């Protein structure tokens, strides 16, 4: 069965979902995107994802040629058209087709694309036993150069770090900022647990403010677990009691080894397990 894709204002079969070779999204990575998930027919935090898409677009001076309500409807319609109640949605807005120069003013027709598919998850074993990750030599792009808070189509920085992780036999890699502080992983945010307290780098550390991250911070608060945004070094991670990652696709996933250092007991800890279970309950509620 061919997938059905939403392009601009209508649903079309995937073969007809095409963008121009002159689209600056392709030529320069000039565009923004979101990754969302639906659970039992309901998109988790749809409004938050759409708000972040709008914020990313504003930051790159890209006017999305429709309303937030229309985009929300397009997401739900695309899931329905593909008979997906548990699925992954990719929302993309490109700058549109233009001349072979950087000038965004010489583009027209920004493209709004909504793709819905089944979600490919990490193997269950990783959730039970925890991930092994390494620190990438590739630093997170500095906020003053390109804010990591913009979820742009320019993901090469993360891809370079992901390659390093894969070369080391790991599915994720830890990224540091230009000051050598812990920022995040290539597609996930990072948390540690120290003396029962949850710690995670602040937005100023050069991270994407993850929607899963925010949900986990709320869950921690509700569970009476103190949570602080604070700059972290690799020393903090190596000596933590627990470590885990959060992301739309990964949800909450334990990390038990970083750069060959065993974290805590080397098995997923109680705070991680609690928040992982609470998150499952939240998204399936
Ligand atoms: N950091 C980066 C670099 C990401 O691309 C993502 C999304 N895959 C995240 C963190 C997690 O964000 P969210 O919880 O909103 O999916």
Tab-separated table of C-alpha atoms and ligand atoms in Angstrom:
chain	number	residue	atom	x	y	z
A	1	UNK	CA	0.000	0.000	0.000
A	2	UNK	CA	1.484	3.354	-0.999
A	3	UNK	CA	1.543	5.889	1.801
A	4	UNK	CA	-0.551	9.003	1.642
A	5	UNK	CA	1.316	12.273	2.116
A	6	UNK	CA	-0.080	15.720	2.826
A	7	UNK	CA	1.442	18.314	0.472
A	8	UNK	CA	0.545	21.967	1.065
A	9	UNK	CA	-3.228	21.704	0.965
A	10	UNK	CA	-4.165	18.128	0.109
A	11	UNK	CA	-3.490	14.453	0.561
A	12	UNK	CA	-1.707	12.728	-2.335
A	13	UNK	CA	-0.217	9.239	-2.903
A	14	UNK	CA	3.499	9.192	-2.011
A	15	UNK	CA	4.519	8.951	-5.696
A	16	UNK	CA	2.907	12.322	-6.298
A	17	UNK	CA	4.449	13.943	-3.231
A	18	UNK	CA	7.377	15.742	-4.851
A	19	UNK	CA	9.430	18.853	-4.242
A	20	UNK	CA	11.417	20.824	-6.778
A	21	UNK	CA	15.177	20.260	-7.185
A	22	UNK	CA	15.354	24.057	-6.790
A	23	UNK	CA	13.790	23.922	-3.323
A	24	UNK	CA	16.113	25.600	-0.842
A	25	UNK	CA	15.182	22.919	1.678
A	26	UNK	CA	17.113	20.510	-0.549
A	27	UNK	CA	19.774	22.914	-1.810
A	28	UNK	CA	20.652	24.502	1.540
A	29	UNK	CA	18.779	22.714	4.306
A	30	UNK	CA	16.714	25.895	4.482
A	31	UNK	CA	13.586	24.826	6.318
A	32	UNK	CA	12.270	23.495	9.605
A	33	UNK	CA	10.720	20.268	10.831
A	34	UNK	CA	9.090	18.381	13.680
A	35	UNK	CA	8.838	14.712	14.659
A	36	UNK	CA	5.635	13.723	16.445
A	37	UNK	CA	4.023	10.554	17.668
A	38	UNK	CA	0.481	9.363	17.946
A	39	UNK	CA	-0.644	6.879	20.551
A	40	UNK	CA	-4.023	5.158	20.121
A	41	UNK	CA	-5.082	7.780	17.594
A	42	UNK	CA	-4.015	10.823	19.641
A	43	UNK	CA	-0.960	12.902	18.828
A	44	UNK	CA	1.133	13.523	21.943
A	45	UNK	CA	1.476	17.268	22.657
A	46	UNK	CA	0.441	18.277	19.131
A	47	UNK	CA	0.100	21.938	20.105
A	48	UNK	CA	3.587	22.047	21.651
A	49	UNK	CA	5.104	20.582	18.469
A	50	UNK	CA	3.233	23.059	16.286
A	51	UNK	CA	4.283	25.953	18.530
A	52	UNK	CA	7.922	24.821	18.273
A	53	UNK	CA	7.591	24.539	14.470
A	54	UNK	CA	6.300	28.114	14.374
A	55	UNK	CA	9.105	29.304	16.653
A	56	UNK	CA	11.739	27.577	14.486
A	57	UNK	CA	10.221	29.143	11.364
A	58	UNK	CA	10.114	32.592	12.966
A	59	UNK	CA	13.773	32.267	13.950
A	60	UNK	CA	14.765	31.639	10.325
A	61	UNK	CA	12.315	34.249	9.019
A	62	UNK	CA	10.181	31.697	7.209
A	63	UNK	CA	6.496	32.486	6.988
A	64	UNK	CA	4.494	29.261	7.164
A	65	UNK	CA	1.769	29.795	4.571
A	66	UNK	CA	-1.109	28.492	6.681
A	67	UNK	CA	-2.497	28.466	10.216
A	68	UNK	CA	-1.581	26.353	13.227
A	69	UNK	CA	-5.116	24.929	13.205
A	70	UNK	CA	-4.743	23.853	9.571
A	71	UNK	CA	-1.421	22.147	10.342
A	72	UNK	CA	-2.951	20.321	13.320
A	73	UNK	CA	-5.768	19.122	11.072
A	74	UNK	CA	-3.271	18.054	8.380
A	75	UNK	CA	-1.369	15.939	10.951
A	76	UNK	CA	-4.541	14.180	12.089
A	77	UNK	CA	-5.852	13.766	8.530
A	78	UNK	CA	-2.553	12.242	7.362
A	79	UNK	CA	-2.556	9.709	10.197
A	80	UNK	CA	-6.174	8.817	9.419
A	81	UNK	CA	-5.509	8.512	5.676
A	82	UNK	CA	-2.768	5.973	6.442
A	83	UNK	CA	-4.863	4.067	9.004
A	84	UNK	CA	-2.290	4.762	11.691
A	85	UNK	CA	-3.362	5.061	15.284
A	86	UNK	CA	0.142	4.436	16.666
A	87	UNK	CA	2.526	6.179	14.338
A	88	UNK	CA	5.283	8.681	13.735
A	89	UNK	CA	4.640	11.943	11.916
A	90	UNK	CA	7.233	14.083	10.188
A	91	UNK	CA	6.187	17.655	9.631
A	92	UNK	CA	8.421	19.627	7.245
A	93	UNK	CA	8.311	23.188	5.948
A	94	UNK	CA	10.849	24.074	3.270
A	95	UNK	CA	11.755	27.555	2.048
A	96	UNK	CA	10.434	26.625	-1.396
A	97	UNK	CA	11.865	26.704	-4.918
A	98	UNK	CA	14.146	29.568	-5.845
A	99	UNK	CA	17.257	30.589	-7.712
A	100	UNK	CA	20.631	28.883	-7.272
A	101	UNK	CA	21.707	31.444	-4.716
A	102	UNK	CA	21.248	31.688	-0.980
A	103	UNK	CA	18.809	34.603	-1.078
A	104	UNK	CA	15.578	33.440	0.568
A	105	UNK	CA	13.816	36.438	-0.973
A	106	UNK	CA	14.266	34.789	-4.343
A	107	UNK	CA	12.248	31.720	-3.407
A	108	UNK	CA	8.526	31.146	-3.628
A	109	UNK	CA	6.015	28.550	-2.496
A	110	UNK	CA	7.297	27.205	0.816
A	111	UNK	CA	6.305	23.544	0.939
A	112	UNK	CA	4.347	22.093	3.841
A	113	UNK	CA	4.778	18.333	3.991
A	114	UNK	CA	3.253	15.855	6.448
A	115	UNK	CA	4.434	12.249	6.338
A	116	UNK	CA	2.960	9.572	8.594
A	117	UNK	CA	4.552	6.184	9.014
A	118	UNK	CA	4.947	3.369	11.475
A	119	UNK	CA	7.541	4.134	14.119
A	120	UNK	CA	10.837	2.255	14.134
A	121	UNK	CA	11.823	1.854	17.754
A	122	UNK	CA	15.076	0.907	19.436
A	123	UNK	CA	15.124	-2.825	20.252
A	124	UNK	CA	13.302	-3.639	23.509
A	125	UNK	CA	16.574	-4.964	24.928
A	126	UNK	CA	17.966	-1.389	25.037
A	127	UNK	CA	15.051	-0.277	27.228
A	128	UNK	CA	15.536	-3.200	29.602
A	129	UNK	CA	19.332	-3.264	29.835
A	130	UNK	CA	20.185	0.328	28.941
A	131	UNK	CA	22.266	1.936	26.211
A	132	UNK	CA	26.007	2.255	25.869
A	133	UNK	CA	26.981	5.604	24.369
A	134	UNK	CA	30.179	7.495	23.607
A	135	UNK	CA	31.043	11.193	23.483
A	136	UNK	CA	31.440	12.503	19.952
A	137	UNK	CA	34.430	14.684	19.090
A	138	UNK	CA	32.033	16.751	16.968
A	139	UNK	CA	30.806	19.601	19.165
A	140	UNK	CA	27.264	20.904	19.166
A	141	UNK	CA	26.995	23.987	16.943
A	142	UNK	CA	27.361	27.163	19.011
A	143	UNK	CA	24.155	29.055	19.689
A	144	UNK	CA	25.742	32.231	18.323
A	145	UNK	CA	26.362	30.436	15.013
A	146	UNK	CA	23.058	28.580	14.675
A	147	UNK	CA	20.797	28.090	17.644
A	148	UNK	CA	20.232	24.387	18.407
A	149	UNK	CA	16.793	25.498	19.590
A	150	UNK	CA	15.834	25.831	15.922
A	151	UNK	CA	14.745	22.445	14.615
A	152	UNK	CA	16.034	23.144	11.138
A	153	UNK	CA	16.652	20.912	8.142
A	154	UNK	CA	20.379	21.474	8.805
A	155	UNK	CA	21.105	18.319	10.811
A	156	UNK	CA	24.640	17.676	9.549
A	157	UNK	CA	26.130	18.615	12.921
A	158	UNK	CA	24.109	15.849	14.549
A	159	UNK	CA	24.729	13.425	11.690
A	160	UNK	CA	28.504	13.884	12.039
A	161	UNK	CA	28.223	12.986	15.726
A	162	UNK	CA	25.842	10.113	14.983
A	163	UNK	CA	28.444	8.674	12.569
A	164	UNK	CA	31.006	8.726	15.369
A	165	UNK	CA	28.590	6.892	17.632
A	166	UNK	CA	27.833	4.287	14.987
A	167	UNK	CA	31.557	3.800	14.295
A	168	UNK	CA	31.944	3.016	17.997
A	169	UNK	CA	29.041	0.547	17.850
A	170	UNK	CA	26.583	2.866	19.622
A	171	UNK	CA	23.159	4.033	18.423
A	172	UNK	CA	23.506	7.405	20.168
A	173	UNK	CA	26.378	9.761	20.940
A	174	UNK	CA	26.779	12.444	23.573
A	175	UNK	CA	27.543	15.931	22.273
A	176	UNK	CA	29.371	18.663	24.191
A	177	UNK	CA	29.099	22.388	23.564
A	178	UNK	CA	32.024	24.685	22.704
A	179	UNK	CA	32.734	25.093	26.434
A	180	UNK	CA	33.087	21.365	26.863
A	181	UNK	CA	29.816	21.097	28.777
A	182	UNK	CA	27.321	18.331	28.130
A	183	UNK	CA	24.658	19.497	25.678
A	184	UNK	CA	22.542	16.603	24.427
A	185	UNK	CA	22.694	13.543	22.203
A	186	UNK	CA	22.297	13.582	18.415
A	187	UNK	CA	18.520	13.206	18.565
A	188	UNK	CA	17.729	13.014	22.273
A	189	UNK	CA	18.065	15.109	25.429
A	190	UNK	CA	20.094	13.870	28.376
A	191	UNK	CA	19.355	13.611	32.103
A	192	UNK	CA	21.373	12.344	35.036
A	193	UNK	CA	20.346	11.399	38.564
A	194	UNK	CA	22.586	12.393	41.469
A	195	UNK	CA	21.584	11.688	45.074
A	196	UNK	CA	17.950	11.274	44.067
A	197	UNK	CA	17.915	14.585	42.176
A	198	UNK	CA	17.327	14.929	38.447
A	199	UNK	CA	19.753	17.179	36.543
A	200	UNK	CA	19.682	18.215	32.901
A	201	UNK	CA	21.521	20.864	30.866
A	202	UNK	CA	19.674	24.196	30.445
A	203	UNK	CA	18.674	25.542	26.999
A	204	UNK	CA	21.735	27.859	27.142
A	205	UNK	CA	23.968	24.784	27.013
A	206	UNK	CA	23.004	24.543	23.339
A	207	UNK	CA	20.165	22.052	23.181
A	208	UNK	CA	16.883	21.539	21.457
A	209	UNK	CA	14.249	22.032	24.138
A	210	UNK	CA	12.700	18.609	23.780
A	211	UNK	CA	8.999	18.132	24.255
A	212	UNK	CA	9.690	14.761	25.882
A	213	UNK	CA	12.250	16.511	28.122
A	214	UNK	CA	9.603	18.986	29.254
A	215	UNK	CA	7.090	16.200	29.881
A	216	UNK	CA	9.648	14.247	31.950
A	217	UNK	CA	10.438	17.356	34.020
A	218	UNK	CA	6.714	17.736	34.752
A	219	UNK	CA	6.439	14.052	35.675
A	220	UNK	CA	9.421	14.364	38.017
A	221	UNK	CA	7.780	17.350	39.692
A	222	UNK	CA	4.523	15.421	40.099
A	223	UNK	CA	6.434	12.467	41.577
A	224	UNK	CA	8.193	14.713	44.099
A	225	UNK	CA	11.571	14.226	42.403
A	226	UNK	CA	13.545	17.465	42.454
A	227	UNK	CA	14.688	18.474	38.960
A	228	UNK	CA	17.202	21.177	38.093
A	229	UNK	CA	18.489	22.585	34.822
A	230	UNK	CA	22.188	23.077	35.373
A	231	UNK	CA	25.407	22.972	33.343
A	232	UNK	CA	26.892	19.477	33.409
A	233	UNK	CA	30.316	18.143	32.525
A	234	UNK	CA	31.306	14.669	31.475
A	235	UNK	CA	32.603	14.166	35.021
A	236	UNK	CA	29.027	14.668	36.274
A	237	UNK	CA	27.785	12.046	33.829
A	238	UNK	CA	30.548	9.518	34.624
A	239	UNK	CA	29.918	9.796	38.358
A	240	UNK	CA	26.097	9.928	38.165
A	241	UNK	CA	23.912	7.339	39.858
A	242	UNK	CA	21.748	7.076	36.745
A	243	UNK	CA	21.552	8.484	33.232
A	244	UNK	CA	18.799	8.429	30.635
A	245	UNK	CA	17.819	10.026	27.333
A	246	UNK	CA	14.491	11.448	26.205
A	247	UNK	CA	13.009	12.006	22.759
A	248	UNK	CA	9.824	11.609	20.779
A	249	UNK	CA	10.999	8.408	19.105
A	250	UNK	CA	13.069	7.024	22.011
A	251	UNK	CA	10.645	8.111	24.799
A	252	UNK	CA	12.690	7.496	28.000
A	253	UNK	CA	15.682	5.203	27.534
A	254	UNK	CA	18.270	4.288	30.183
A	255	UNK	CA	22.009	4.763	29.599
A	256	UNK	CA	24.301	2.440	31.542
A	257	UNK	CA	27.707	3.087	29.990
A	258	UNK	CA	29.293	6.321	28.748
A	259	UNK	CA	32.777	6.227	27.168
A	260	UNK	CA	33.427	2.868	28.804
A	261	UNK	CA	32.528	4.129	32.296
A	262	UNK	CA	29.769	2.155	33.954
A	263	UNK	CA	27.030	4.492	35.179
A	264	UNK	CA	25.796	3.639	38.670
A	265	UNK	CA	25.188	-0.084	39.031
A	266	UNK	CA	25.378	-0.615	35.269
A	267	UNK	CA	21.657	-1.374	35.143
A	268	UNK	CA	18.706	1.029	34.748
A	269	UNK	CA	18.162	2.758	38.115
A	270	UNK	CA	14.976	3.355	40.108
A	271	UNK	CA	14.416	6.999	39.131
A	272	UNK	CA	14.848	6.187	35.430
A	273	UNK	CA	12.500	3.206	35.700
A	274	UNK	CA	9.905	5.268	37.555
A	275	UNK	CA	9.953	8.098	34.990
A	276	UNK	CA	9.960	5.649	32.087
A	277	UNK	CA	6.816	4.015	33.494
A	278	UNK	CA	5.189	7.377	34.261
A	279	UNK	CA	5.924	8.565	30.728
A	280	UNK	CA	4.357	5.405	29.257
A	281	UNK	CA	1.262	6.009	31.340
A	282	UNK	CA	1.115	9.670	30.288
A	283	UNK	CA	1.328	9.050	26.542
A	284	UNK	CA	-1.122	6.191	26.656
A	285	UNK	CA	-3.571	7.979	28.955
B	1	LIG	N1	17.611	16.914	20.664
B	1	LIG	C1	17.665	16.832	19.334
B	1	LIG	C2	18.881	17.310	18.617
B	1	LIG	C3	16.573	16.297	18.619
B	1	LIG	O1	16.606	16.223	17.290
B	1	LIG	C4	15.434	15.842	19.331
B	1	LIG	C5	14.251	15.292	18.591
B	1	LIG	N2	14.543	14.088	17.932
B	1	LIG	C6	15.448	15.918	20.729
B	1	LIG	C7	16.542	16.488	21.356
B	1	LIG	C8	14.285	15.449	21.540
B	1	LIG	O2	13.188	16.322	21.352
B	1	LIG	P1	11.681	15.836	21.464
B	1	LIG	O3	11.513	15.278	22.818
B	1	LIG	O4	10.882	17.064	21.238
B	1	LIG	O5	11.483	14.793	20.409
